[in-house]
Amino acid sequence: MSANNAPQPVKLSLPLEYQQHLFQELRAEDELVVIAKGLGLMRLVTNLLHSYDAAGNNLIIVVGAEDRENVWIGEALAESSAISGAPKARGLTIVNTDFTSVAAREKMYARGGIYSITSRILVVDLLTSLLDPETITGLIVLHADKVIATSLEAFILRVYRQKNKNGFLKAFSDNPDPFTVGFSPLATIMRNLFLRKASLWPRFHVTVASSLEGKKKAEVIELEVPMTDAMRDIQTAIMECVEVSIHELKKGNTGLEMDDWNLDSALLKNFDVMVRRQLDPNWHRVSWKTKQIVSDLTVLRGLLHSVLALDCVSFLQHLDTIHAAHSPQPGSTRQSQSPWLFLDAAHTIFETAKQRVYASNAKANAKSSIESLRPVLEEQPKWALLAEILEEIDRDLYFDPPMRDDSNGTILIMCSDTATTRQLRDYLQTMHVEPKTDNDAKQNKEEHKPSGAFMMRRKLRNYLNWKKEFAQVSNALLTENQKALEGAVDPRIAQGGYKGRAPANKRRRVRGGGATGAAPGRTANGSVAQYFEKPNEVAELMDEVQITEEEANQKADIIADPLEDMDDYFELYEMQDLIVVHAYDGDQDEHVLEEVKPRYIIMYEPDAAFIRRIEVYRSSHNDRNVRVYFMFYGGSVEEQRYLATVRREKDSFTKLIKERASMSVVMTVDSHGVEDPQEAFLRTVNTRIAGGGRLAATAQPPRVVVDVREFRSSLPSLLHGRNMIIVPCMLTVGDYILSPTICVERKSISDLIGSFKDGRLFTQAETMFQHYKNPMLLIEFDQNKSFTLEPFADLSGNLKSVNPNEVPSDLQSKIVLLTLAFPKLRIIWSSSPYQTAEIFEALKTQQDEPDPVAAVRAGLDKDMKAEDQAFNLEPHDMLSVVPGITPKNIKNLTLETENIREVANMSKEELEPHIGREAARQVYGFFNRNLIDID
């Protein structure tokens, strides 16, 4: 198949029918491709790029690629050009802030090639015409589902399409979910992408199905593993806690759309994100209890995964840390504990988790009446099955050796995260080591089964040591807090760290450590208490799991290896008898399969995308046989989650197909792109001549000078959408210059709080007044959040809004102080970036256009040229926050010294000539202050 614009034939690595169909479609026309996860999206993109790269005369830009995708595309292009023997192919160049200067970028763009550019650099280069949109052959957009109207990517595409009508534009996404949310989402995203055609490729697409379900199907063995009773009990209890939490949420926030807040959707991956998104507009007005429950949901959903993934000791340790994090500090009088800790179900979780690790002996010793503890150390059911599978594979290889084919005899074990891979590695290394116990004499060697006893004993020893330290820390905190409470005089200070709850003499939670003894199952206020084992119980347990001879002989883990004598100790393994344990890692899994070429794959945890990757891998190679073992816990959250993911993806695609069928033609011409010449003239003629106004008629669109750092926000994009010319510059004073006299400093709410904290805002206002007649402070709210500055007094929650001692940042009073300091400073309140764009348009009427050169020069030294004054920004910013340094004296210091270290080591006498005596004293004092005894 030869590329359209080059006679050079290109070798493609797209063996499957649906991949070839898609490739031809993409070469023929612009479209948005939404493909199911695991069907090889990146392979398609790299082949498409290679077909353009081989021609050698194209300038193609990849937008929205993540770092690892850049690495993948780079490697794949280099490999493809070597295979095709394409002399003109140049591979991928990555452009990011690290090391590409403006001059270097200009030369690179003139040469052509394939570039992956971060969105912020690309948008500035397009606007400054460093990269002329007309010279671009085409754009490839990855993660198209993220292109919303206000995103930088949508801005880039608009600039590109206004100037370049002929270049191609192809967008890709492997996540169908965002395309199904909201009103006609597919049409909206396609409008943002300036595309008319959508191509959908779910797994149930006829061509995909026939490509993957031919003669070369992989042999799959499904294994349902029953959970132990204790695991099932814990899971049921956690689900009950989740259900109660959701119920509490519904009760507390009645005005929201909560049809899908139920237990089923709580199992999905992003349930807590979904709840937060709904509460977000009013987040600063919801009670602390709601916030607490939302964070509890995240914790509980984490526990649902942990109970299946972690071994019993790690799970108990995880529970201990969660409990400590959710309890008030020892000695505190706070009563604001998480609601789920008061449930019986929570008691069940903690008790059952403990019983999986150790239990009390029924017979008490004659010496002591205290019950002694014995280790139980319940193993995960999947471990035994894994050992069984590996034995079965060994038997197969021995009795029924497979025919020689292209795959190695490697066994690949896939699981969900690196913690699980570490756990499996430990288990596989030590499953045949037996810790010797008293009854060992009775056992015959033949009866030995692989077990994790050795590993679990080691973990329990570590856990008990950890718990001892944990109890000591807890005790120390308790005594410290107690002293602080007793020593406090002012009643308000006494409650200082504890949100002003009950007075200090009220009943305190008993939570001791070490010899204080174990607290009862519940505390005074009814929540589950932390359990600390008694020292003699711990001693008993420690005796039980003493290191035996075999355990002592085991090699310790290699933690750091200097690799000095590599040749003596290291060798390349034969791939034939290797077991590789790997965590699921998105698209990278395709690489793993291609490089390891496994004969057997054990999926320790289910993952829908990986199953498809195996199907694609198996169907792509005639001579690689694969057997897959697919393990999951029956009746568990894991199974539910897997089935729900598959079902959701199918539903999303079905919705998309329906919407595409009934969708009208998407208008891809930008509504602001082409303007009627008369309209343009009328827009610039201002008709409000009354009161001495002057008639201004210029056919030039209005211009705004924008600071380069402002491109993180969506405002420049919206201004551009209102037919203003955006001039990106490196500004020292202000963020937006609307006219020679109007300068605007934009602050979002979080920015505003930050600038008040470090006093930056006063300095900025001062410099604006030095250079401009009408400085303005724009306070911009988020369009999705409510247009209020302070939370309303919420008596049901923390008493912050009532207790003046605890008000975090009294913003209004600080703004009043600012206006008192600068009476002429105008403050603009804007409810969203859309409204800001309107306000800017109104402010610009009757005004002259700003001069970019003057805007850049403002705030720089009078004698120096703007381009000569290239200070390194980060050290400059660091130095500017040192006490005693002002915008005026920082210039002298920057010119006279090499770096911050030199400034820090200067004496008062050396500093004085540059910045004056008082400032020198402050700077010297700051750098030479003792960290420990702070006055």
CSV table of C-alpha atoms in Angstrom, one decimal, residues 242-243 245-254 256-266 271-272 274-279 290 294 297:
chain,number,residue,atom,x,y,z
A,242,VAL,CA,-20.5,2.3,52.0
A,243,GLU,CA,-24.3,2.0,51.9
A,245,SER,CA,-22.3,6.6,54.0
A,246,ILE,CA,-24.3,7.0,50.8
A,247,HIS,CA,-27.5,7.2,52.7
A,248,GLU,CA,-26.1,9.9,55.0
A,249,LEU,CA,-24.9,11.8,52.0
A,250,LYS,CA,-28.3,11.7,50.4
A,251,LYS,CA,-29.9,12.9,53.7
A,252,GLY,CA,-27.5,15.8,54.0
A,253,ASN,CA,-27.6,17.1,50.4
A,254,THR,CA,-31.2,16.9,49.2
A,256,LEU,CA,-28.8,17.1,44.1
A,257,GLU,CA,-29.5,14.6,41.3
A,258,MET,CA,-28.8,11.4,43.1
A,259,ASP,CA,-30.4,8.6,41.1
A,260,ASP,CA,-27.1,6.9,40.5
A,261,TRP,CA,-25.8,7.2,44.0
A,262,ASN,CA,-26.3,3.6,44.9
A,263,LEU,CA,-24.2,0.6,45.9
A,264,ASP,CA,-23.7,-0.6,42.3
A,265,SER,CA,-22.2,2.6,41.0
A,266,ALA,CA,-20.1,2.9,44.2
A,271,PHE,CA,-17.6,7.0,42.1
A,272,ASP,CA,-16.0,9.3,44.6
A,274,MET,CA,-18.5,11.7,40.5
A,275,VAL,CA,-19.9,12.6,43.9
A,276,ARG,CA,-17.2,15.3,44.3
A,277,ARG,CA,-18.1,16.7,40.9
A,278,GLN,CA,-21.7,17.1,41.9
A,279,LEU,CA,-20.9,18.7,45.2
A,290,THR,CA,-20.5,15.8,54.0
A,294,VAL,CA,-16.9,12.0,50.7
A,297,LEU,CA,-16.1,6.8,50.6
